[in-house]
Coordinates of C-alpha atoms in Angstrom, one line a residue:
M14 CA -34.0 16.5 12.2
A15 CA -37.1 16.5 13.9
A16 CA -39.1 18.6 11.2
I17 CA -37.5 16.0 8.4
I18 CA -39.3 13.0 10.1
Q19 CA -42.2 14.7 10.7
E20 CA -42.7 15.1 7.0
L21 CA -41.4 11.5 6.5
Q22 CA -44.0 10.2 8.9
A23 CA -46.8 11.4 7.0
V24 CA -45.3 9.1 3.6
L25 CA -43.5 6.1 4.8
P26 CA -45.9 4.3 7.2
G27 CA -47.1 1.2 5.6
V28 CA -45.2 1.2 2.4
A29 CA -43.3 -1.9 1.4
I30 CA -39.8 -1.7 0.3
G31 CA -39.4 -3.1 -3.3
R32 CA -35.4 -2.7 -3.4
A33 CA -32.7 -1.5 -1.5
L34 CA -29.6 -0.9 -3.3
Q35 CA -26.5 1.0 -1.9
L36 CA -25.2 3.6 -4.3
D37 CA -21.8 4.3 -2.9
Q38 CA -19.9 3.7 0.2
W39 CA -22.0 6.2 2.1
S40 CA -25.8 5.5 0.7
L41 CA -28.3 3.2 0.5
L42 CA -31.6 4.1 -1.8
L43 CA -35.0 1.9 -0.1
I44 CA -37.4 2.4 -3.5
F45 CA -41.2 1.8 -2.7
H46 CA -44.5 2.3 -4.6
R47 CA -47.1 5.0 -4.1
R48 CA -50.0 6.1 -5.9
Q49 CA -48.0 8.2 -8.0
G50 CA -45.4 5.6 -9.1
P51 CA -42.6 4.6 -7.8
A52 CA -40.2 7.0 -4.7
G53 CA -37.1 6.2 -3.0
L54 CA -35.9 7.0 0.5
L55 CA -32.4 8.1 0.2
L56 CA -29.8 7.6 3.1
S57 CA -26.5 8.6 3.1
V58 CA -24.2 9.2 5.9
K59 CA -21.2 10.6 4.4
P60 CA -19.3 12.7 7.3
G61 CA -19.6 16.5 6.6
A62 CA -23.0 15.8 3.8
P63 CA -25.6 13.8 5.7
R64 CA -28.6 13.2 3.9
V65 CA -32.4 11.9 4.1
E66 CA -34.3 12.8 1.0
L67 CA -37.4 11.6 -0.7
L68 CA -36.5 11.6 -4.5
S69 CA -37.7 9.8 -7.3
P70 CA -35.2 6.7 -8.1
P71 CA -33.3 6.8 -11.1
R72 CA -33.6 4.5 -13.9
K73 CA -30.1 2.9 -14.1
P74 CA -28.5 3.9 -10.8
S75 CA -25.2 3.5 -10.2
V76 CA -25.2 0.7 -7.5
S77 CA -21.8 0.0 -5.4
S78 CA -21.5 -3.6 -4.1
S79 CA -20.7 -4.7 -0.3
R80 CA -21.9 -7.3 2.1
F81 CA -24.0 -5.0 4.2
G82 CA -25.6 -3.6 1.1
D83 CA -26.2 -7.2 -0.5
L84 CA -27.5 -8.1 3.4
V85 CA -30.1 -5.5 3.5
A86 CA -31.3 -5.9 0.2
S87 CA -32.2 -9.3 0.9
K88 CA -33.4 -8.8 4.1
T89 CA -35.9 -6.0 3.3
K90 CA -37.2 -7.0 0.2
E91 CA -41.0 -6.3 1.0
A92 CA -40.3 -5.3 4.3
L93 CA -43.1 -3.0 5.3
I94 CA -41.9 0.6 6.9
E95 CA -44.4 0.5 10.5
A96 CA -42.7 4.0 11.8
V97 CA -40.1 6.6 11.4
E98 CA -39.0 7.8 15.0
Q99 CA -36.0 10.0 15.7
V100 CA -33.8 8.7 18.6
E101 CA -33.5 11.3 21.9
L102 CA -34.1 14.6 19.8
D103 CA -30.6 13.7 18.1
R104 CA -29.4 13.3 14.9
I105 CA -30.4 9.6 14.5
M106 CA -32.9 8.0 12.8
A107 CA -34.9 4.8 13.2
I108 CA -36.8 3.2 10.9
Q109 CA -38.7 0.1 12.1
L110 CA -39.5 -2.6 9.8
R111 CA -41.6 -5.6 9.8
G112 CA -41.2 -8.9 7.5
G113 CA -39.1 -9.4 4.8
S114 CA -37.2 -12.2 3.4
L115 CA -38.7 -13.8 6.9
P116 CA -42.0 -12.8 7.4
D117 CA -42.5 -12.2 10.8
A118 CA -38.9 -10.6 11.1
A119 CA -39.1 -7.2 13.3
M120 CA -35.9 -5.0 12.4
T121 CA -34.8 -1.3 12.7
L122 CA -32.6 0.2 10.3
Y123 CA -30.7 3.0 12.2
V124 CA -29.4 6.0 10.6
E125 CA -26.7 7.7 12.6
M126 CA -25.9 11.4 11.1
L127 CA -22.8 11.9 13.4
G128 CA -19.8 13.1 11.5
P129 CA -17.1 11.2 11.4
A130 CA -19.0 8.7 13.5
S131 CA -21.8 8.4 11.0
N132 CA -23.0 4.8 10.2
L133 CA -26.0 2.8 9.2
F134 CA -27.0 -0.5 11.3
L135 CA -29.5 -3.1 10.6
V136 CA -30.6 -4.3 14.1
D137 CA -32.8 -7.4 15.5
R138 CA -35.7 -5.7 17.5
V139 CA -36.2 -8.4 19.4
T140 CA -33.0 -9.3 20.5
G141 CA -31.5 -6.1 20.0
T142 CA -28.3 -7.3 18.4
V143 CA -26.6 -5.9 15.4
I144 CA -27.5 -8.3 12.1
D145 CA -24.5 -6.4 10.4
R146 CA -23.4 -2.2 9.5
L147 CA -22.5 -0.3 6.9
R148 CA -18.6 0.5 8.8
A149 CA -17.0 -1.7 10.5
A150 CA -14.9 1.3 12.3
S151 CA -16.8 4.2 12.4
G152 CA -14.6 6.5 14.3
R153 CA -16.6 6.4 17.9
T154 CA -15.6 8.1 20.5
R155 CA -17.2 5.9 23.1
G156 CA -16.7 2.4 22.7
Q157 CA -15.9 0.0 19.8
T158 CA -18.6 0.2 17.0
P159 CA -20.9 -2.7 17.8
G160 CA -20.7 -5.7 15.2
P161 CA -23.0 -8.6 14.2
G162 CA -24.2 -10.3 16.8
E163 CA -23.6 -7.5 19.7
P164 CA -26.0 -5.4 21.7
Y165 CA -26.7 -2.0 19.8
Q166 CA -26.3 1.2 21.5
P167 CA -27.1 4.4 20.0
L168 CA -24.6 6.8 20.1
F169 CA -25.7 9.8 22.0
D170 CA -24.2 11.4 25.0
S171 CA -25.9 10.2 27.6
G172 CA -24.8 13.4 29.5
R173 CA -27.2 15.6 28.0
V174 CA -30.8 15.9 28.9
D175 CA -33.7 15.9 26.2
P176 CA -35.0 19.0 26.2
R177 CA -38.7 18.0 25.4
F178 CA -39.6 16.7 28.8
V179 CA -37.7 19.4 31.2
K180 CA -39.8 21.3 33.4
E181 CA -38.8 25.1 34.5
D182 CA -37.2 24.1 38.2
E183 CA -35.2 21.2 36.3
F184 CA -34.1 24.3 33.7
Q185 CA -32.8 26.1 36.5
E186 CA -30.9 23.6 38.1
L187 CA -29.4 22.6 34.9
I188 CA -28.1 25.9 33.8
R189 CA -27.6 28.1 37.0
P190 CA -24.3 26.4 38.4
H191 CA -22.9 27.0 35.0
L192 CA -24.0 30.5 34.8
T193 CA -22.4 31.1 38.2
E194 CA -19.1 29.8 36.7
G195 CA -19.2 32.1 33.8
V196 CA -20.5 29.8 30.7
E197 CA -21.8 31.5 28.1
P198 CA -25.2 30.6 27.9
A199 CA -25.2 29.4 24.3
R200 CA -22.7 27.3 25.0
I201 CA -24.6 25.8 28.6
L202 CA -27.8 25.0 25.8
A203 CA -25.4 23.3 23.8
T204 CA -23.8 21.2 26.7
C205 CA -26.7 20.6 28.5
F206 CA -29.5 19.5 25.9
A207 CA -29.8 17.3 23.5
G208 CA -30.3 18.4 20.0
F209 CA -29.3 21.9 20.3
S210 CA -26.5 22.8 17.7
S211 CA -24.3 26.0 18.4
L212 CA -26.6 27.7 15.8
M213 CA -29.8 26.8 17.5
A214 CA -28.2 27.8 21.3
T215 CA -27.1 31.1 19.9
E216 CA -30.7 31.7 18.4
L217 CA -32.5 31.1 21.5
V218 CA -30.1 33.2 23.5
A219 CA -30.7 36.2 21.1
R220 CA -34.6 35.7 21.1
S221 CA -34.3 35.9 25.1
G222 CA -32.9 39.2 25.2
L223 CA -30.6 37.8 27.7
S224 CA -27.9 40.4 29.9
T225 CA -25.2 39.3 31.6
L226 CA -25.1 41.8 33.5
A227 CA -28.1 40.8 34.9
P228 CA -28.4 38.5 38.1
L229 CA -28.1 35.2 37.5
D230 CA -31.6 33.8 38.9
E231 CA -33.1 36.6 36.0
Q232 CA -30.9 35.2 33.6
S233 CA -32.3 31.7 33.9
R234 CA -35.7 32.9 33.6
T235 CA -34.8 35.0 30.7
L236 CA -33.6 32.0 28.6
W237 CA -36.8 29.8 29.8
K238 CA -39.6 31.3 28.0
P239 CA -37.8 30.8 24.5
F240 CA -36.5 27.7 25.2
C241 CA -40.3 26.6 26.1
D242 CA -41.7 28.1 23.5
L243 CA -39.1 26.5 20.9
M244 CA -39.9 23.1 22.6
G245 CA -43.6 23.7 22.0
R246 CA -43.0 24.2 18.5
V247 CA -41.2 21.0 18.2
A248 CA -43.6 19.3 20.0
T249 CA -46.4 20.4 17.8
A250 CA -44.6 20.1 14.7
A251 CA -45.1 24.0 13.9
F252 CA -42.1 24.2 11.5
E253 CA -41.5 26.9 9.4
P254 CA -38.6 25.6 6.8
R255 CA -35.8 28.4 5.7
L256 CA -33.1 28.0 3.4
L257 CA -30.1 30.1 4.7
M258 CA -28.2 32.3 2.3
G259 CA -24.5 33.1 2.1
S260 CA -23.5 36.8 1.2
D261 CA -22.4 35.0 -2.4
G262 CA -26.4 34.4 -3.0
K263 CA -25.5 30.7 -2.3
P264 CA -27.6 28.3 -0.1
V265 CA -24.8 27.3 3.2
G266 CA -27.3 25.9 5.4
I267 CA -31.3 24.8 6.3
A268 CA -33.3 26.0 9.6
A269 CA -36.6 24.7 10.9
F270 CA -37.5 28.2 11.9
P271 CA -37.0 31.6 11.3
L272 CA -33.7 33.1 12.9
V273 CA -33.1 36.0 14.3
T274 CA -29.5 36.0 13.8
V275 CA -29.6 35.7 10.3
A276 CA -30.4 38.7 8.2
A277 CA -34.0 38.6 7.0
D278 CA -33.2 38.6 3.3
H279 CA -30.8 35.8 3.9
Q280 CA -33.6 33.3 4.7
V281 CA -36.0 31.9 1.5
P282 CA -39.1 30.4 3.3
F283 CA -40.2 26.9 2.3
S284 CA -43.6 25.3 2.9
T285 CA -41.8 21.7 3.5
M286 CA -38.3 20.8 4.5
A287 CA -37.9 18.3 1.3
E288 CA -38.3 21.2 -0.7
A289 CA -35.6 23.5 0.9
F290 CA -33.4 20.4 1.1
T291 CA -33.9 19.7 -2.7
V292 CA -32.4 23.4 -3.2
Y293 CA -29.8 22.9 -1.1
Y294 CA -28.6 19.4 -2.3
G295 CA -29.1 21.3 -5.9
S296 CA -27.0 24.1 -5.3
R297 CA -24.2 21.6 -3.1
E298 CA -24.0 19.3 -5.8
Q299 CA -23.5 22.4 -8.5
V300 CA -20.8 23.4 -6.1
E301 CA -19.1 20.1 -5.8
R302 CA -19.3 19.6 -10.0
L303 CA -17.5 22.9 -10.0
Q304 CA -14.6 22.0 -7.8
A305 CA -14.8 18.6 -9.3
L306 CA -14.2 19.8 -12.9
R307 CA -11.8 22.8 -11.2
A308 CA -9.8 20.1 -9.9
E309 CA -9.5 18.4 -13.0
L310 CA -8.5 21.2 -15.4
V311 CA -6.0 22.3 -12.8
R312 CA -4.4 18.6 -13.1
R313 CA -4.9 18.4 -16.5
L314 CA -3.3 21.9 -17.1
E315 CA -0.4 21.6 -15.0
S316 CA 0.5 18.2 -16.9
E317 CA 0.3 20.5 -20.3
I318 CA 2.4 23.2 -18.4
S319 CA 5.3 20.5 -17.6
A320 CA 5.3 19.0 -20.6
A321 CA 5.6 22.2 -23.1
E322 CA 7.7 23.5 -20.3
R323 CA 10.0 20.4 -21.3
L324 CA 9.6 20.4 -24.7
S325 CA 10.6 24.5 -24.9
A326 CA 14.1 23.3 -22.5
K327 CA 14.7 20.2 -25.0
L328 CA 14.2 22.9 -28.2
G329 CA 16.3 25.2 -26.6
Q330 CA 19.2 22.8 -26.2
E331 CA 18.6 21.6 -30.1
A332 CA 18.8 25.3 -30.8
T333 CA 22.2 25.2 -29.2
I334 CA 23.6 22.7 -30.8
Y335 CA 22.4 23.9 -34.2
R336 CA 23.7 27.2 -33.8
E337 CA 27.2 25.4 -34.1
G338 CA 26.4 25.3 -37.8
E339 CA 28.5 27.8 -39.1
L340 CA 31.4 26.6 -36.9
H341 CA 31.1 23.3 -39.1
A342 CA 31.0 25.0 -42.0
R343 CA 34.3 26.9 -41.1
K344 CA 36.1 23.9 -40.2
G345 CA 35.1 22.2 -43.7
Q346 CA 36.7 25.0 -45.7
L347 CA 40.0 25.1 -43.3
L348 CA 40.2 21.5 -44.2
L349 CA 40.2 21.9 -47.8
A350 CA 42.6 25.0 -47.7
N351 CA 45.2 23.5 -46.0
R352 CA 44.5 20.0 -47.0
A353 CA 48.5 19.8 -48.6
G354 CA 49.3 20.2 -45.1
I355 CA 47.6 17.7 -43.4
R356 CA 48.8 13.4 -43.7
R357 CA 46.0 11.2 -44.0
G358 CA 45.3 9.0 -41.0
E359 CA 45.5 12.0 -38.2
Q360 CA 42.7 12.0 -35.7
T361 CA 42.8 15.8 -34.8
V362 CA 44.5 18.8 -36.4
E363 CA 44.8 22.7 -35.3
L364 CA 44.3 25.2 -38.0
V365 CA 44.4 28.9 -38.0
D366 CA 40.6 30.5 -38.0
Y367 CA 40.9 33.7 -39.6
A368 CA 37.3 34.1 -39.2
D369 CA 37.5 34.2 -35.5
P370 CA 40.3 36.8 -34.1
G371 CA 39.9 35.5 -30.7
T372 CA 40.6 31.8 -31.3
P373 CA 43.7 31.5 -33.5
L374 CA 43.9 28.1 -33.7
L375 CA 40.5 26.0 -34.2
R376 CA 40.8 22.0 -33.3
I377 CA 38.9 19.8 -35.7
E378 CA 38.2 16.2 -35.1
L379 CA 39.3 13.8 -38.0
D380 CA 38.2 10.6 -39.3
P381 CA 41.4 8.7 -40.0
A382 CA 39.9 6.0 -42.2
C383 CA 38.5 9.1 -44.6
S384 CA 40.3 11.3 -46.9
I385 CA 40.8 15.5 -46.0
E386 CA 38.1 15.9 -48.8
E387 CA 35.7 13.2 -47.4
N388 CA 36.1 14.7 -43.6
A389 CA 35.4 18.1 -45.3
R390 CA 32.4 17.0 -46.9
R391 CA 31.4 15.7 -43.2
Y392 CA 31.4 19.1 -41.6
F393 CA 29.4 20.4 -44.8
A394 CA 26.8 18.1 -44.8
L395 CA 26.5 19.0 -40.9
H396 CA 26.0 22.5 -41.5
R397 CA 23.6 22.1 -43.7
K398 CA 21.8 19.7 -41.6
A399 CA 22.3 22.6 -38.6
K400 CA 20.8 25.2 -41.7
R401 CA 17.2 23.2 -41.8
G402 CA 17.2 22.3 -37.7
T403 CA 17.8 25.7 -36.7
A404 CA 14.8 26.8 -38.9
I405 CA 12.3 24.3 -37.9
V406 CA 13.6 24.7 -34.2
N407 CA 12.9 28.2 -34.0
T408 CA 9.9 27.6 -35.5
R409 CA 8.5 25.0 -32.7
L410 CA 10.2 27.2 -30.2
E411 CA 7.4 29.9 -31.3
E412 CA 4.9 27.6 -31.3
V413 CA 5.7 26.4 -27.7
A414 CA 6.2 29.5 -26.3
L415 CA 2.6 30.8 -27.9
R416 CA 1.1 27.1 -26.3
L417 CA 3.0 27.9 -22.8
A418 CA 1.4 31.4 -22.5
T419 CA -2.0 30.2 -23.6
L420 CA -2.1 27.5 -21.3
R421 CA -1.0 29.6 -18.3
L422 CA -3.8 32.6 -19.4
L423 CA -6.2 29.1 -18.9
F424 CA -4.8 28.3 -15.3
R425 CA -5.5 31.8 -13.9
E426 CA -8.9 31.7 -15.8
T427 CA -9.5 28.3 -13.9
E428 CA -8.4 29.5 -10.7
T429 CA -10.7 32.9 -10.8
A430 CA -13.5 31.1 -12.3
K431 CA -16.5 31.5 -10.7
D432 CA -19.5 29.3 -12.2
L433 CA -19.5 26.1 -14.5
G434 CA -20.1 27.9 -17.5
E435 CA -16.9 29.9 -17.1
L436 CA -15.3 26.2 -16.8
Q437 CA -16.7 24.7 -19.2
R438 CA -15.3 27.2 -21.8
V439 CA -11.4 27.1 -20.1
D440 CA -12.4 23.1 -20.9
A441 CA -13.2 24.1 -24.8
A442 CA -10.3 26.3 -24.8
L443 CA -7.9 23.7 -23.5
A444 CA -9.2 21.0 -25.5
R445 CA -8.0 23.2 -28.6
V446 CA -4.7 24.0 -27.5
A447 CA -3.9 20.0 -25.3
R448 CA -1.5 17.5 -26.6
R449 CA -2.9 15.5 -29.1
R450 CA -3.2 11.8 -28.4
P451 CA -2.9 9.1 -30.7
T452 CA -5.8 8.0 -32.4
Q453 CA -7.5 4.8 -30.7
G454 CA -7.1 1.8 -33.2
P455 CA -10.3 -0.4 -33.7
A456 CA -11.8 -1.4 -30.4
A457 CA -11.0 -4.9 -29.2
P458 CA -13.2 -8.0 -29.6
L459 CA -15.7 -8.3 -26.5
V460 CA -14.2 -10.9 -24.3
R461 CA -16.1 -12.7 -21.8
Q462 CA -15.7 -10.9 -17.9
S463 CA -13.9 -13.8 -16.6
E464 CA -11.2 -13.9 -19.2
G465 CA -7.9 -11.8 -18.7
P466 CA -4.0 -12.4 -18.6
E467 CA -2.4 -15.3 -17.2
P468 CA -1.7 -15.2 -13.5
R469 CA 2.3 -14.8 -12.2
T470 CA 3.7 -18.0 -10.9
F471 CA 5.4 -18.9 -7.8
R472 CA 6.4 -22.1 -5.6
S473 CA 6.3 -22.2 -2.2
S474 CA 9.2 -23.5 0.1
D475 CA 6.3 -26.4 0.4
G476 CA 6.6 -27.4 -3.2
L477 CA 3.2 -25.5 -3.7
A478 CA 2.2 -23.7 -6.7
I479 CA 1.0 -20.0 -5.9
L480 CA -0.7 -18.0 -8.6
V481 CA -1.2 -14.2 -8.3
G482 CA -3.4 -11.9 -10.7
K483 CA -2.2 -9.2 -12.8
S484 CA -5.0 -6.8 -13.3
G485 CA -8.7 -6.9 -12.6
T486 CA -9.4 -8.3 -15.4
G487 CA -6.9 -10.8 -14.5
N488 CA -7.8 -11.7 -11.0
D489 CA -11.5 -12.5 -12.2
H490 CA -9.9 -15.2 -14.7
L491 CA -7.6 -16.5 -11.9
T492 CA -10.4 -16.6 -9.6
W493 CA -13.6 -17.5 -11.4
R494 CA -12.3 -19.9 -14.1
L495 CA -8.7 -21.2 -13.0
A496 CA -9.3 -21.3 -9.1
R497 CA -10.9 -25.1 -8.0
S498 CA -13.1 -24.8 -4.8
Y499 CA -10.4 -26.2 -2.6
D500 CA -7.6 -24.0 -3.4
L501 CA -7.0 -21.3 -1.0
W502 CA -7.8 -17.6 -1.7
L503 CA -6.0 -14.9 -0.7
H504 CA -6.7 -10.9 -0.7
A505 CA -4.9 -8.0 1.0
Q506 CA -7.7 -6.7 3.6
G507 CA -9.7 -3.7 2.8
I508 CA -7.1 -2.4 -0.2
P509 CA -6.8 -3.1 -4.1
G510 CA -4.4 -5.7 -5.0
S511 CA -4.3 -8.9 -6.3
H512 CA -5.9 -12.4 -5.5
V513 CA -3.6 -14.9 -4.7
L514 CA -4.0 -18.7 -4.7
V515 CA -2.5 -21.4 -3.2
R516 CA -3.0 -24.8 -5.3
L517 CA -4.0 -27.8 -2.7
A518 CA -5.1 -30.8 -3.1
K519 CA -8.4 -31.8 -2.5
G520 CA -8.9 -32.5 1.4
K521 CA -5.3 -31.0 2.6
Q522 CA -4.5 -28.3 4.4
T523 CA -2.2 -25.3 3.8
P524 CA 1.1 -25.6 5.1
P525 CA 1.8 -22.7 7.4
R526 CA 4.6 -21.8 6.0
T527 CA 3.2 -21.7 2.5
L528 CA 0.2 -19.6 4.5
C529 CA 2.7 -16.9 5.4
E530 CA 4.3 -16.9 2.2
A531 CA 1.1 -16.9 0.2
A532 CA -0.1 -13.9 2.4
Q533 CA 3.4 -12.2 1.6
L534 CA 2.7 -12.2 -1.9
A535 CA -0.8 -11.0 -1.3
A536 CA 0.9 -8.1 0.6
Y537 CA 3.3 -6.8 -1.7
Y538 CA 1.2 -7.2 -4.8
S539 CA -1.2 -4.6 -3.1
R540 CA -0.9 -1.1 -2.5
S541 CA 0.0 -1.8 1.1
R542 CA 3.5 -2.7 -0.3
G543 CA 5.5 -0.2 1.6
Q544 CA 3.4 -1.0 4.8
V545 CA 5.6 -2.7 8.0
K546 CA 2.5 -4.7 8.6
V547 CA -0.3 -5.6 6.6
P548 CA -3.6 -7.9 7.6
V549 CA -4.3 -10.6 4.9
N550 CA -7.7 -12.0 4.2
Y551 CA -7.7 -16.1 3.3
V552 CA -10.5 -18.4 2.5
L553 CA -11.2 -21.3 0.8
R554 CA -12.2 -20.1 -2.9
K555 CA -15.3 -22.3 -2.3
Y556 CA -16.7 -19.2 0.5
L557 CA -16.4 -16.5 -2.5
R558 CA -19.0 -15.1 -4.7
K559 CA -19.3 -12.5 -7.6
P560 CA -21.6 -9.5 -6.7
K561 CA -23.9 -8.5 -9.3
A562 CA -22.8 -6.0 -11.8
A563 CA -19.8 -5.4 -9.9
A564 CA -16.3 -4.1 -11.4
P565 CA -13.4 -6.7 -12.3
G566 CA -11.8 -8.1 -9.2
A567 CA -14.5 -7.5 -7.0
V568 CA -15.8 -10.4 -4.7
L569 CA -17.7 -11.0 -1.0
L570 CA -16.1 -13.6 1.1
T571 CA -17.5 -15.7 3.9
Q572 CA -15.6 -17.3 7.0
E573 CA -12.4 -15.7 6.1
K574 CA -9.7 -15.6 8.4
T575 CA -7.0 -12.9 8.5
I576 CA -2.9 -13.0 8.9
T577 CA -0.8 -9.9 9.6
V578 CA 2.5 -9.9 7.6
R579 CA 5.2 -7.9 6.3
P580 CA 5.8 -7.8 2.2
E581 CA 9.2 -8.5 1.7
A582 CA 10.4 -8.2 -2.2
D583 CA 13.6 -10.6 -1.5
L584 CA 10.5 -13.4 -0.5
V585 CA 9.0 -12.7 -3.9
R586 CA 12.1 -13.0 -6.2
R587 CA 13.2 -16.6 -4.2
L588 CA 9.2 -17.7 -4.8
H589 CA 9.5 -16.7 -8.2
A590 CA 12.9 -18.2 -8.9
A591 CA 11.9 -21.4 -7.4
A592 CA 9.0 -21.8 -9.7
D593 CA 11.6 -21.0 -12.6
A594 CA 13.4 -23.6 -11.4
S595 CA 10.6 -26.1 -11.0
R596 CA 9.5 -25.3 -14.9
A597 CA 13.6 -26.1 -16.0
E598 CA 13.2 -29.4 -14.4
D599 CA 10.0 -30.1 -15.5

């Protein structure tokens, strides 16, 4: 992190942010202009894949909308980047900002890249309080995630010492007690000093040539020299970036210095951390594309194989039925041969079947309303149909068996493919043998974004109408076309689901019972239907707004309140029946 920030400090101070875009639920892109043209600073706090990178902004980036992203965009537009700093030699970066929507505003954008607890915070530098944060619950193990208006405290281990300011005596005092207890030296370094990963702690021990058989004082003195050298390189920014390669020839990590714990031929030198990370992220994105395509192919192949197996079983059952075609012919022949002894109107008859020595009597079903000759003709017709069906079914069984063998071969190739090209060949082969989907008809005429299916209607116990959206476009239609500013709007908190609207008279409050029933409908028509307790947000329609370029159904709300309810199917049926009864009376 120190090496990355050292490079950013040469570029960012003094530039003005033109735009801030939220690319996905983890990432912000700050766009600014330099002499060479527009540039962007990508800040991603995705757990397991944090990222800080200078890049050329895409022409048409995919944008995700959220309250935090919109707030950062409005607060930081035209804000000046004053400095980029590292907090306590930890994985926390502080971007100091001045100006923006308020000319004299002083803000800090904190980028915490701390695994599951990763987060972004926009903080008022004057008061030290949080303006807003990306994640409301970010998995902090020490204290709750501070919210808007609360003091911001960086999430780092106060028990660890900043190694940049440690003198030799303090170093000895810190590590000697742990050495006495028999703790591994690498673990001591990672535990006592901020910024030391397991990799760098192991690297420092390896550079020291430490022998655990030596006296404790000698061990601590042995560790001090490489420790001091390493901190000197950090202080003077004497970084030598290395891309670390795995045994398969693919990048597995980045180091700011050459490592003695990694074979030299597994380290690729770069002049800057930015160049090393460009190659690393490029390789990682290729691996992610490989994994995504593999997962998609596995899903499609499993679906195709399952469908082919079901079809094969069904054809097998039909083949069994058609194999009885010769029996139908024998039944017709026996009826004609013995018609003199069969009375019309009988439902069954048993005749001697000389063609089957094991079954002397053959039971034949008859239609009492038909003559013996008509019954015989019916059995002959079944025989002809069976002969035709047998040929068709056998041909289809052979085709399905061949397709199943091909699909299973493609499945094995998908599992063993090592690069994107192999998977793309499997994808092309699958397109040739996959089931043919019905061709799409002409595209439906374009409709306005707010149009959609009419909502479901319910009536509360207090007699108030409750409307529930049926889809994303239906939710838009309900919220932006049908709702009035003084109607009550509800939605299950933080999960996909239907918009719910309570029709209110202007200036009237929602009765508590109606509020509870509407919240239960919102919980029921969401992905939390099976949960025992579901939090539901509610707010007047006038406090909603539609994010720019957002997907159907997306809204931003302010001044919302929350109620926790349990979804109940019986209540849904009762309220729906009440609405039906009300319409019948009208």
